CSV table of C-alpha atoms and ligand atoms in Angstrom, one decimal:
chain,number,residue,atom,x,y,z
A,452,MET,CA,74.1,135.5,-2.4
A,453,ARG,CA,72.7,134.8,-5.8
A,454,HIS,CA,73.7,131.2,-5.6
A,455,LEU,CA,72.1,130.9,-2.3
A,456,ALA,CA,68.9,132.4,-3.6
A,457,LEU,CA,68.8,129.9,-6.4
A,458,ILE,CA,69.2,127.0,-4.1
A,459,LEU,CA,66.4,128.3,-1.9
A,460,PHE,CA,64.1,128.5,-4.8
A,461,LEU,CA,62.7,125.0,-5.0
A,462,PHE,CA,60.1,124.3,-7.6
A,463,ALA,CA,58.2,121.5,-6.1
A,464,ALA,CA,56.5,120.1,-9.1
A,465,VAL,CA,55.9,120.6,-12.8
A,466,CYS,CA,52.5,120.6,-14.3
A,467,THR,CA,50.3,118.9,-11.7
A,468,ALA,CA,46.8,119.2,-13.0
A,469,ALA,CA,45.4,119.7,-9.5
A,470,ALA,CA,47.8,122.6,-8.8
A,471,ALA,CA,47.0,124.2,-12.1
A,472,GLU,CA,43.3,124.1,-11.3
A,473,ALA,CA,43.8,125.5,-7.9
A,474,ASN,CA,46.0,128.3,-9.2
A,475,PRO,CA,45.1,128.8,-12.8
A,476,PHE,CA,46.8,132.2,-13.2
A,477,CYS,CA,50.5,132.9,-13.2
A,478,ILE,CA,51.4,134.8,-10.0
A,479,VAL,CA,54.2,136.7,-11.8
A,480,CYS,CA,52.5,138.0,-15.0
A,481,GLY,CA,48.8,137.2,-14.2
A,482,LYS,CA,48.4,135.2,-17.4
A,483,GLY,CA,45.8,132.4,-17.3
A,484,PRO,CA,44.1,130.0,-17.0
A,485,LEU,CA,47.4,128.2,-17.5
A,486,HIS,CA,47.7,125.2,-19.8
A,487,GLY,CA,50.6,122.9,-20.5
A,488,ARG,CA,53.7,123.4,-18.4
A,489,VAL,CA,53.0,125.0,-15.0
A,490,TRP,CA,55.7,125.5,-12.4
A,491,MET,CA,54.9,125.7,-8.7
A,492,SER,CA,56.6,128.1,-6.3
A,493,ARG,CA,55.9,128.7,-2.6
A,494,TRP,CA,53.6,131.6,-3.7
A,495,GLY,CA,51.7,129.8,-6.4
A,496,ALA,CA,51.8,128.8,-10.0
A,497,ILE,CA,54.2,130.2,-12.6
A,498,CYS,CA,53.8,130.1,-16.3
A,499,ASP,CA,56.6,128.6,-18.4
A,500,ASP,CA,57.5,132.1,-19.8
A,501,CYS,CA,58.0,133.6,-16.4
A,502,TYR,CA,59.9,130.5,-15.2
A,503,ARG,CA,62.5,131.4,-17.9
A,504,LEU,CA,62.9,135.0,-16.8
A,505,GLU,CA,66.5,136.0,-16.0
A,506,ASN,CA,65.9,138.0,-12.8
A,507,HIS,CA,64.9,136.4,-9.5
A,508,CYS,CA,63.9,137.6,-6.1
A,509,SER,CA,67.0,137.6,-3.9
A,510,LEU,CA,65.0,136.3,-0.9
A,511,CYS,CA,62.8,133.5,-2.3
A,512,GLY,CA,64.1,133.0,-5.9
A,513,LEU,CA,60.8,133.8,-7.6
A,514,PRO,CA,61.2,135.1,-11.2
A,515,VAL,CA,60.6,138.8,-11.4
A,516,ARG,CA,59.7,141.0,-14.4
A,517,PRO,CA,59.3,144.8,-14.7
A,518,GLY,CA,55.9,146.0,-13.5
A,519,ASP,CA,55.1,143.0,-11.5
A,520,GLY,CA,55.3,144.8,-8.2
A,521,SER,CA,58.8,143.8,-7.3
A,522,VAL,CA,61.5,146.3,-6.3
A,523,LYS,CA,65.2,146.6,-7.1
A,524,THR,CA,67.9,147.5,-4.6
A,525,GLY,CA,70.6,150.0,-5.4
A,526,ASP,CA,73.0,147.2,-6.1
A,527,GLY,CA,70.7,145.4,-8.5
A,528,ARG,CA,69.1,142.8,-6.3
A,529,PHE,CA,65.4,142.2,-6.8
A,530,ILE,CA,62.7,141.6,-4.1
A,531,CYS,CA,59.4,140.1,-5.3
A,532,LYS,CA,56.0,141.6,-4.4
A,533,PHE,CA,55.4,138.8,-1.9
A,534,ASP,CA,58.6,139.5,0.1
A,535,LYS,CA,58.5,143.3,-0.3
A,536,PRO,CA,56.2,144.0,2.7
A,537,ASP,CA,58.6,142.1,5.0
A,538,ALA,CA,61.9,143.4,3.5
A,539,VAL,CA,63.8,146.2,5.3
A,540,LEU,CA,65.0,148.8,2.8
A,541,ASP,CA,64.9,151.8,5.1
A,542,ALA,CA,67.8,152.7,7.4
A,543,ALA,CA,65.4,154.2,10.0
A,544,GLU,CA,63.6,150.8,10.3
A,545,ALA,CA,66.9,149.0,10.5
A,546,ARG,CA,67.9,151.2,13.4
A,547,GLU,CA,64.6,150.4,15.2
A,548,ILE,CA,65.3,146.7,14.6
A,549,PHE,CA,68.8,147.0,16.0
A,550,ALA,CA,67.5,149.0,19.1
A,551,ASP,CA,64.8,146.4,19.8
A,552,ALA,CA,67.3,143.5,19.5
A,553,ARG,CA,69.7,145.2,21.8
A,554,ARG,CA,67.1,146.1,24.4
A,555,GLU,CA,65.8,142.5,24.4
A,556,LEU,CA,69.3,141.0,24.7
A,557,VAL,CA,70.2,143.2,27.7
A,558,GLY,CA,66.9,142.0,29.2
A,559,LEU,CA,67.8,138.4,28.6
A,560,PHE,CA,71.5,138.5,29.6
A,561,GLY,CA,71.4,141.2,32.2
A,562,GLY,CA,72.8,144.7,32.5
A,563,GLY,CA,76.3,143.5,32.1
A,564,PHE,CA,75.5,143.0,28.4
A,565,GLY,CA,75.0,146.7,28.0
A,566,LEU,CA,77.7,148.9,26.3
A,567,ASN,CA,79.8,151.3,28.3
A,568,PHE,CA,79.8,153.5,25.3
A,569,PRO,CA,76.2,153.2,24.3
A,570,GLU,CA,76.2,155.2,21.1
A,571,VAL,CA,76.1,153.0,18.0
A,572,THR,CA,75.9,154.3,14.4
A,573,VAL,CA,73.6,151.9,12.4
A,574,ASN,CA,73.3,152.0,8.6
A,575,LEU,CA,72.2,149.7,5.8
A,576,PHE,CA,74.4,149.0,2.8
A,577,ASP,CA,73.3,148.1,-0.6
A,578,VAL,CA,76.4,146.7,-2.2
A,579,ASP,CA,76.8,143.0,-1.9
A,580,TYR,CA,80.3,143.2,-0.3
A,581,TRP,CA,81.5,139.7,-0.5
A,582,SER,CA,80.4,138.9,-4.0
A,583,GLU,CA,82.0,142.1,-5.1
A,584,LYS,CA,85.2,141.0,-3.6
A,585,GLY,CA,84.7,137.5,-5.0
A,586,ARG,CA,85.3,135.9,-1.5
A,587,GLY,CA,84.3,132.4,-1.0
A,588,ASP,CA,84.1,132.5,2.8
A,589,GLY,CA,81.5,135.2,3.1
A,590,LEU,CA,78.7,133.0,4.1
A,591,HIS,CA,77.4,135.3,6.7
A,592,LYS,CA,78.5,138.8,5.5
A,593,PHE,CA,75.0,140.2,6.1
A,594,GLY,CA,76.5,142.7,8.5
A,595,PHE,CA,79.7,144.4,9.6
A,596,SER,CA,80.7,146.0,12.9
A,597,SER,CA,83.6,148.0,14.0
A,598,THR,CA,84.8,149.7,17.2
A,599,ARG,CA,87.4,152.4,17.1
A,600,LYS,CA,89.2,152.9,20.4
A,601,SER,CA,90.8,156.3,21.0
A,602,ALA,CA,93.9,156.8,23.2
A,603,GLY,CA,91.7,157.6,26.2
A,604,GLY,CA,89.9,154.3,25.8
A,605,VAL,CA,86.8,155.9,24.3
A,606,CYS,CA,85.0,153.5,22.0
A,607,THR,CA,83.2,154.5,18.8
A,608,HIS,CA,80.8,151.8,17.5
A,609,GLU,CA,79.5,151.4,14.0
A,610,VAL,CA,77.3,148.7,12.4
A,611,VAL,CA,76.2,148.3,8.8
A,612,MET,CA,73.8,145.6,7.7
A,613,LEU,CA,72.7,144.4,4.2
A,614,SER,CA,69.5,146.0,3.0
A,615,GLY,CA,66.5,144.1,1.6
A,616,ARG,CA,66.5,141.2,4.0
A,617,ARG,CA,63.5,140.0,6.0
A,618,ARG,CA,62.9,141.6,9.4
A,619,THR,CA,63.5,138.5,11.4
A,620,GLU,CA,66.8,137.8,9.6
A,621,LEU,CA,67.9,141.4,10.1
A,622,ALA,CA,67.1,141.1,13.8
A,623,ALA,CA,69.4,138.1,14.0
A,624,THR,CA,72.1,140.0,12.2
A,625,ALA,CA,71.6,143.0,14.5
A,626,ALA,CA,72.1,140.7,17.5
A,627,HIS,CA,75.2,139.2,16.0
A,628,GLU,CA,76.8,142.6,15.3
A,629,TYR,CA,75.8,143.9,18.7
A,630,ALA,CA,77.6,141.0,20.3
A,631,HIS,CA,80.7,142.0,18.4
A,632,LEU,CA,80.6,145.5,19.8
A,633,TRP,CA,80.2,144.1,23.3
A,634,ILE,CA,83.2,141.8,22.8
A,635,ASN,CA,85.2,144.7,21.4
A,636,GLU,CA,84.6,146.6,24.6
A,637,ASN,CA,85.0,143.8,27.0
A,638,ARG,CA,87.6,141.4,25.8
A,639,PRO,CA,90.9,142.4,27.4
A,640,VAL,CA,93.8,142.8,24.9
A,641,GLU,CA,95.7,139.9,26.5
A,642,HIS,CA,92.8,137.5,26.1
A,643,ALA,CA,93.2,136.2,22.5
A,644,ILE,CA,90.1,134.4,21.3
A,645,ALA,CA,90.0,132.1,18.2
A,646,ALA,CA,88.2,133.8,15.3
A,647,ASP,CA,85.6,131.0,15.0
A,648,THR,CA,84.9,131.3,18.7
A,649,VAL,CA,84.3,135.1,18.5
A,650,GLU,CA,81.9,134.5,15.6
A,651,ALA,CA,80.2,131.6,17.4
A,652,ILE,CA,79.6,133.8,20.5
A,653,CYS,CA,78.0,136.4,18.2
A,654,GLU,CA,75.9,133.6,16.5
A,655,LEU,CA,74.9,132.3,19.9
A,656,THR,CA,73.7,135.8,20.8
A,657,ALA,CA,71.5,135.8,17.7
A,658,TYR,CA,70.4,132.3,18.5
A,659,LYS,CA,69.3,133.3,22.0
A,660,LEU,CA,67.3,136.3,20.7
A,661,MET,CA,65.6,134.1,18.2
A,662,GLN,CA,64.9,131.5,20.9
A,663,ALA,CA,63.4,134.2,23.1
A,664,ARG,CA,61.2,135.3,20.2
A,665,GLY,CA,60.1,131.8,19.4
A,666,GLN,CA,61.7,131.9,15.9
A,667,ALA,CA,62.5,128.2,15.6
A,668,ALA,CA,63.1,128.4,11.8
A,669,GLN,CA,65.7,131.1,12.3
A,670,GLN,CA,67.4,129.2,15.1
A,671,ASN,CA,67.8,126.3,12.7
A,672,GLU,CA,69.3,128.6,10.1
A,673,ILE,CA,71.8,129.7,12.6
A,674,LEU,CA,72.7,126.2,13.6
A,675,LYS,CA,73.0,125.0,9.9
A,676,ASN,CA,75.2,128.0,8.8
A,677,PRO,CA,78.7,126.6,8.2
A,678,TYR,CA,80.1,130.0,9.0
A,679,THR,CA,81.7,129.1,12.3
A,680,ARG,CA,82.7,125.6,11.1
A,681,GLY,CA,80.4,124.0,13.6
A,682,GLU,CA,81.6,126.0,16.6
A,683,ILE,CA,78.1,127.4,17.1
A,684,LYS,CA,76.7,124.0,18.0
A,685,ASN,CA,79.4,123.5,20.6
A,686,LEU,CA,78.6,126.9,22.1
A,687,VAL,CA,74.9,126.3,22.2
A,688,GLU,CA,75.7,123.2,24.3
A,689,VAL,CA,78.1,125.2,26.5
A,690,GLU,CA,75.4,127.8,27.1
A,691,ARG,CA,72.8,125.1,27.8
A,692,GLN,CA,75.0,123.7,30.5
A,693,HIS,CA,76.6,126.8,32.0
A,694,GLY,CA,74.4,129.7,30.9
A,695,MET,CA,75.1,132.9,29.1
A,696,ALA,CA,76.7,134.5,32.2
A,697,PHE,CA,79.4,131.9,31.9
A,698,VAL,CA,80.1,132.7,28.3
A,699,LEU,CA,80.3,136.4,28.9
A,700,ASN,CA,82.4,136.0,32.0
A,701,TRP,CA,84.9,133.9,29.9
A,702,VAL,CA,85.2,136.7,27.3
A,703,LYS,CA,86.3,139.0,30.1
A,704,ASN,CA,88.2,136.8,32.4
A,705,GLY,CA,89.1,133.7,30.5
A,706,THR,CA,92.7,132.9,29.4
A,707,THR,CA,92.2,130.2,26.8
A,708,THR,CA,91.5,130.9,23.1
A,709,ASN,CA,88.7,128.4,22.8
A,710,LEU,CA,85.6,128.4,25.0
A,711,THR,CA,84.5,124.8,24.4
A,712,GLU,CA,87.7,123.5,25.9
A,713,SER,CA,87.6,125.8,28.9
A,714,ALA,CA,83.9,124.9,29.6
A,715,ALA,CA,85.3,121.7,31.2
A,716,ALA,CA,87.3,123.8,33.7
A,717,PRO,CA,85.1,126.8,34.6
A,718,VAL,CA,86.6,130.2,35.0
A,719,PRO,CA,86.3,131.8,38.4
A,720,ALA,CA,83.2,134.1,38.4
A,721,THR,CA,83.9,137.8,38.2
A,722,THR,CA,84.2,139.6,41.5
A,723,THR,CA,82.8,143.0,41.6
A,724,THR,CA,85.1,145.8,42.8
A,725,ALA,CA,84.4,149.4,43.2
A,726,GLY,CA,84.5,151.3,39.9
A,727,SER,CA,84.9,148.2,37.8
A,728,ARG,CA,82.7,147.7,34.8
A,729,LEU,CA,82.5,143.9,35.1
A,730,PRO,CA,79.0,142.5,34.8
A,731,ARG,CA,77.3,142.1,38.2
A,732,LEU,CA,75.8,138.7,38.5
A,733,PRO,CA,72.2,138.7,39.7
A,734,MET,CA,71.5,138.3,43.4
A,735,GLN,CA,68.7,135.8,42.9
A,736,LEU,CA,66.9,133.6,40.4
A,737,GLN,CA,64.5,135.3,38.0
A,738,PHE,CA,62.0,133.7,35.7
A,739,THR,CA,61.9,136.2,32.8
A,740,GLY,CA,60.2,134.4,29.9
A,741,LEU,CA,59.0,131.3,28.1
A,742,SER,CA,60.4,130.1,24.8
A,743,VAL,CA,58.2,127.8,22.8
A,744,ILE,CA,59.8,125.8,20.0
A,745,GLY,CA,57.2,123.5,18.4
A,746,SER,CA,55.7,121.5,21.2
A,747,GLU,CA,58.6,122.1,23.5
A,748,ARG,CA,58.6,124.7,26.2
A,749,GLU,CA,61.6,126.3,27.9
A,750,ALA,CA,61.5,128.6,30.9
A,751,ILE,CA,64.1,131.3,30.7
A,752,ILE,CA,65.7,131.6,34.2
A,753,ASN,CA,68.5,134.1,34.5
A,754,GLY,CA,69.0,133.9,30.8
A,755,VAL,CA,69.3,130.1,30.8
A,756,GLY,CA,66.7,127.9,29.1
A,757,PHE,CA,65.2,125.1,31.2
A,758,ALA,CA,63.0,122.3,29.8
A,759,PRO,CA,61.0,120.4,32.5
A,760,GLY,CA,63.5,118.0,34.2
A,761,ASP,CA,66.6,120.1,33.2
A,762,GLN,CA,69.2,120.5,35.9
A,763,LYS,CA,71.7,123.3,35.4
A,764,ARG,CA,74.1,125.5,37.4
A,765,ILE,CA,73.3,129.2,37.6
A,766,PRO,CA,76.0,131.6,38.9
A,767,LEU,CA,74.5,134.1,41.4
A,768,ARG,CA,76.4,136.9,43.1
A,769,GLN,CA,77.0,135.1,46.3
A,770,LYS,CA,77.3,131.5,45.0
A,771,THR,CA,76.4,129.2,42.1
A,772,VAL,CA,73.3,127.2,42.6
A,773,LEU,CA,72.2,123.9,41.1
A,774,VAL,CA,68.6,124.4,39.7
A,775,ARG,CA,66.3,121.6,38.7
A,776,CYS,CA,63.2,122.6,36.8
A,777,CYS,CA,60.2,120.6,38.1
A,778,GLU,CA,57.3,122.2,36.3
A,779,ILE,CA,56.7,125.0,33.8
A,780,ARG,CA,53.4,126.9,33.8
A,781,ALA,CA,52.5,130.0,31.8
A,782,ASP,CA,53.2,132.4,34.7
A,783,ALA,CA,55.4,130.5,37.1
A,784,VAL,CA,57.9,127.7,37.4
A,785,THR,CA,58.6,125.2,40.2
A,786,LEU,CA,62.3,124.7,41.0
A,787,GLN,CA,64.3,122.6,43.2
A,788,ILE,CA,67.4,124.6,44.3
A,789,ASP,CA,70.5,122.7,45.5
A,790,ASP,CA,69.2,120.2,48.0
A,791,ALA,CA,66.7,122.4,49.7
A,792,ALA,CA,63.9,120.6,51.6
A,793,ASN,CA,61.1,122.1,49.5
A,794,PRO,CA,60.8,123.2,45.9
A,795,VAL,CA,60.2,126.9,45.3
A,796,ASN,CA,57.6,128.6,43.2
A,797,LEU,CA,59.0,131.4,41.0
A,798,LYS,CA,56.6,133.8,39.4
A,799,MET,CA,57.4,135.3,36.0
A,800,ALA,CA,59.2,138.6,36.5
A,801,GLY,CA,56.7,141.5,36.1
A,802,SER,CA,53.6,139.4,37.0
A,803,ASP,CA,51.8,139.9,40.2
B,1145,ZN,ZN1,53.8,134.3,-16.1
B,1146,ZN,ZN1,60.6,136.7,-3.1
């Protein structure tokens, strides 16, 4: 974590006269007007004395000193005054963020992504677990989840997440850990799944939440994270082609250990039987949202992202349909379904 923070902290330039004029005071100690050596951070100019300070913000790398408005977490990480308003240090707030992420994900993926045992204990932790343990592989240990199963099949879920992270990052972690809980409940014992694939499904869940929220920068962070050894990129592609319902169905009904390989030979869709807890596929197509990344727009139809011109298969309860997205407007999409004579107009769910 500390290494990461230092890498993130990029000083753009030293002593540019223009920058020194624009920001003549040190943003850490307030000293100024600054002369001589001036360092630039994302927040403004820093004097040479502050540049040499030992302690840095764990989020942006800015040097911090006592009394400058920064805070210190229980395990000795610092958060600068600029990041403090966006940092989550309170367990009650973390619980809200987790609940929001969970509600949105069920909205995106359908009721089948709910938990059969809905109670989840959510807490923040202060200790930097992986650096304490000196583990080199802990690139994504911002959260942990566990599910205890009692003899009667009752599941007890628990999630802990690292304190002092930005709200959006914490929401991505919450989505990741929630996906673990869902997999814990829904993966049959006999379906062994490769560890990288499990993690990649959880990362994909976080990616989809960030996509739905228009958080393009966070989506890129997820793709760049080497945590799943590149498996996340394969899964994003699988999801693009087959949809999230396919991924979730594979967890429950698949037989292979690796999802990317089995995407070539789709798993039969779940059949619904009385009393089963398998996810019910939707009866019909639903346009539930728009995701905007830069200048690109995607319509979310049954949890699958469609750019104009995209053609994808969507599993419905009765059959799988081939959907081509002809046009995306703010409140409706025009779709060509299978080889129907006329395109259909689908209004955004919830609009009149
Ligand atoms: Zn200073
Ligand atoms: Zn900071």
